[in-house]
């Protein structure tokens, strides 16, 4: 039986967060973190599936849709995003939970699991690179630098204007058209992007991060000296990767086991960055088998 999806609000880390949820309170929490340029509604297929026997929750992350949107760039640094997740999860459970995350949500998921392994029973990452191989690739891999060049556009001052032009045509093309979003979904995404302050909030994730490709006068991630020990993830982890992702190349998986000792990787050759939208039943099945193991 498909679980109805409900919505609500919760306070965490000094902000008000909107969320979607399915399933009964008291069950094992599965917390879903979306990426750019998505919002909580990106996980509807997963909420319906895992709400059948878990408490499945997907918040709008800070800056997105109906959650609060600090306008200063510093509010989007990693430490704040990790603390958001800790406090949001604590509103729904007092024990360890399953964390499922994609894209920028995955960046937070990696950091959260490294910082709070006692709170993460299982970690599932969908097409989101771990900081250590991503920093290395952004600093030294020409192909990944080329694939990530768009990040410098999104960090720039004109990004809001460029992305909002012609009814958010560029965002529609880079995301919704790639996975063939239905018209009703397109409307929901455009409504989310149109919330006051949302576009700036979404872009501030890029502006606050030290992980970006080089420019003529800035070495970008190459100037970082990350301590691998601080980013080691010591929880059972499943990585689902659409191998046809043109923004995050499959080479980002190389050597990942050095950062994640208990690691499983599921490679989907025909999948893109949007594999959870393209093949939701397959992704749900992979997640379910992993968290039941």
CSV table of N, CA, C and O in Angstrom, one decimal, residues 12 20 23 30 33 46 48 65 76-77 79-80 82 117 127 139 161 176 194 201 203 208 233 242 247 252 279 282:
chain,number,residue,atom,x,y,z
A,12,UNK,N,15.1,24.0,13.5
A,12,UNK,CA,16.4,23.4,13.7
A,12,UNK,C,17.5,24.4,13.5
A,12,UNK,O,17.4,25.1,12.5
A,20,UNK,N,8.7,17.0,3.8
A,20,UNK,CA,7.7,16.0,3.4
A,20,UNK,C,8.0,14.8,4.1
A,20,UNK,O,9.2,14.5,4.4
A,23,UNK,N,4.9,7.6,6.5
A,23,UNK,CA,5.2,6.6,7.5
A,23,UNK,C,4.9,7.1,8.9
A,23,UNK,O,4.8,8.3,9.2
A,30,UNK,N,14.4,7.2,8.0
A,30,UNK,CA,15.3,7.3,6.8
A,30,UNK,C,15.1,8.8,6.3
A,30,UNK,O,14.1,9.3,6.0
A,33,UNK,N,18.2,13.7,1.7
A,33,UNK,CA,18.8,15.1,1.4
A,33,UNK,C,18.9,15.3,-0.1
A,33,UNK,O,19.6,14.6,-0.7
A,46,UNK,N,10.7,7.8,-3.3
A,46,UNK,CA,11.3,7.2,-2.2
A,46,UNK,C,10.5,7.3,-0.9
A,46,UNK,O,10.4,6.4,-0.1
A,48,UNK,N,7.2,7.5,-0.7
A,48,UNK,CA,6.1,6.6,-0.8
A,48,UNK,C,6.5,5.1,-0.5
A,48,UNK,O,5.8,4.4,0.1
A,65,UNK,N,13.2,26.3,-1.5
A,65,UNK,CA,11.8,26.2,-1.5
A,65,UNK,C,11.1,26.9,-0.3
A,65,UNK,O,11.2,28.1,-0.2
A,76,UNK,N,26.1,29.2,4.6
A,76,UNK,CA,26.0,28.0,3.9
A,76,UNK,C,27.3,27.1,3.9
A,76,UNK,O,27.5,26.2,3.2
A,77,UNK,N,28.2,27.5,4.9
A,77,UNK,CA,29.4,26.7,5.1
A,77,UNK,C,29.0,25.3,5.7
A,77,UNK,O,28.0,25.1,6.3
A,79,UNK,N,29.8,23.4,8.1
A,79,UNK,CA,29.5,23.2,9.5
A,79,UNK,C,28.1,23.5,9.8
A,79,UNK,O,27.4,22.8,10.7
A,80,UNK,N,27.5,24.5,9.2
A,80,UNK,CA,26.1,24.8,9.4
A,80,UNK,C,25.2,23.8,8.8
A,80,UNK,O,24.1,23.4,9.4
A,82,UNK,N,25.8,20.6,8.2
A,82,UNK,CA,25.9,19.4,9.0
A,82,UNK,C,25.1,19.5,10.3
A,82,UNK,O,24.3,18.6,10.6
A,117,UNK,N,29.5,9.5,13.2
A,117,UNK,CA,29.2,8.1,12.8
A,117,UNK,C,28.3,7.4,13.7
A,117,UNK,O,27.6,6.5,13.3
A,127,UNK,N,25.3,9.7,-6.7
A,127,UNK,CA,26.0,10.6,-7.5
A,127,UNK,C,26.4,11.9,-6.8
A,127,UNK,O,25.9,13.0,-7.1
A,139,UNK,N,41.5,19.8,-8.6
A,139,UNK,CA,42.8,20.5,-8.6
A,139,UNK,C,43.7,20.0,-9.8
A,139,UNK,O,44.5,20.8,-10.3
A,161,UNK,N,20.5,36.2,-12.3
A,161,UNK,CA,19.9,36.7,-13.5
A,161,UNK,C,19.9,35.7,-14.7
A,161,UNK,O,18.9,35.4,-15.3
A,176,UNK,N,15.5,19.2,-15.4
A,176,UNK,CA,14.2,18.6,-15.7
A,176,UNK,C,14.1,18.0,-17.1
A,176,UNK,O,13.6,16.9,-17.2
A,194,UNK,N,11.1,29.9,-7.5
A,194,UNK,CA,10.5,31.3,-7.5
A,194,UNK,C,10.2,31.8,-6.1
A,194,UNK,O,9.8,32.9,-6.0
A,201,UNK,N,19.7,31.7,-2.2
A,201,UNK,CA,20.0,30.6,-1.2
A,201,UNK,C,20.6,29.4,-1.9
A,201,UNK,O,21.6,28.8,-1.4
A,203,UNK,N,22.2,29.1,-4.7
A,203,UNK,CA,23.5,29.4,-5.3
A,203,UNK,C,24.6,29.6,-4.2
A,203,UNK,O,25.8,29.4,-4.5
A,208,UNK,N,29.8,29.3,-1.0
A,208,UNK,CA,30.4,29.0,0.3
A,208,UNK,C,31.4,27.9,0.3
A,208,UNK,O,32.2,27.8,1.2
A,233,UNK,N,34.9,8.1,6.4
A,233,UNK,CA,33.5,7.7,6.8
A,233,UNK,C,33.5,6.3,7.3
A,233,UNK,O,33.9,5.3,6.5
A,242,UNK,N,25.2,6.8,-11.4
A,242,UNK,CA,24.9,6.8,-12.8
A,242,UNK,C,26.1,7.1,-13.5
A,242,UNK,O,26.6,8.2,-13.5
A,247,UNK,N,28.5,15.7,-15.4
A,247,UNK,CA,29.1,16.7,-14.5
A,247,UNK,C,30.0,16.2,-13.4
A,247,UNK,O,31.0,16.8,-13.1
A,252,UNK,N,35.7,9.8,-10.2
A,252,UNK,CA,35.6,10.3,-8.8
A,252,UNK,C,35.4,9.1,-7.9
A,252,UNK,O,35.5,9.3,-6.7
A,279,UNK,N,15.2,6.0,-12.8
A,279,UNK,CA,14.9,4.6,-12.5
A,279,UNK,C,14.6,4.5,-11.0
A,279,UNK,O,15.4,3.9,-10.2
A,282,UNK,N,14.4,0.9,-9.4
A,282,UNK,CA,15.7,0.3,-9.2
A,282,UNK,C,16.5,0.9,-8.1
A,282,UNK,O,17.1,0.2,-7.3
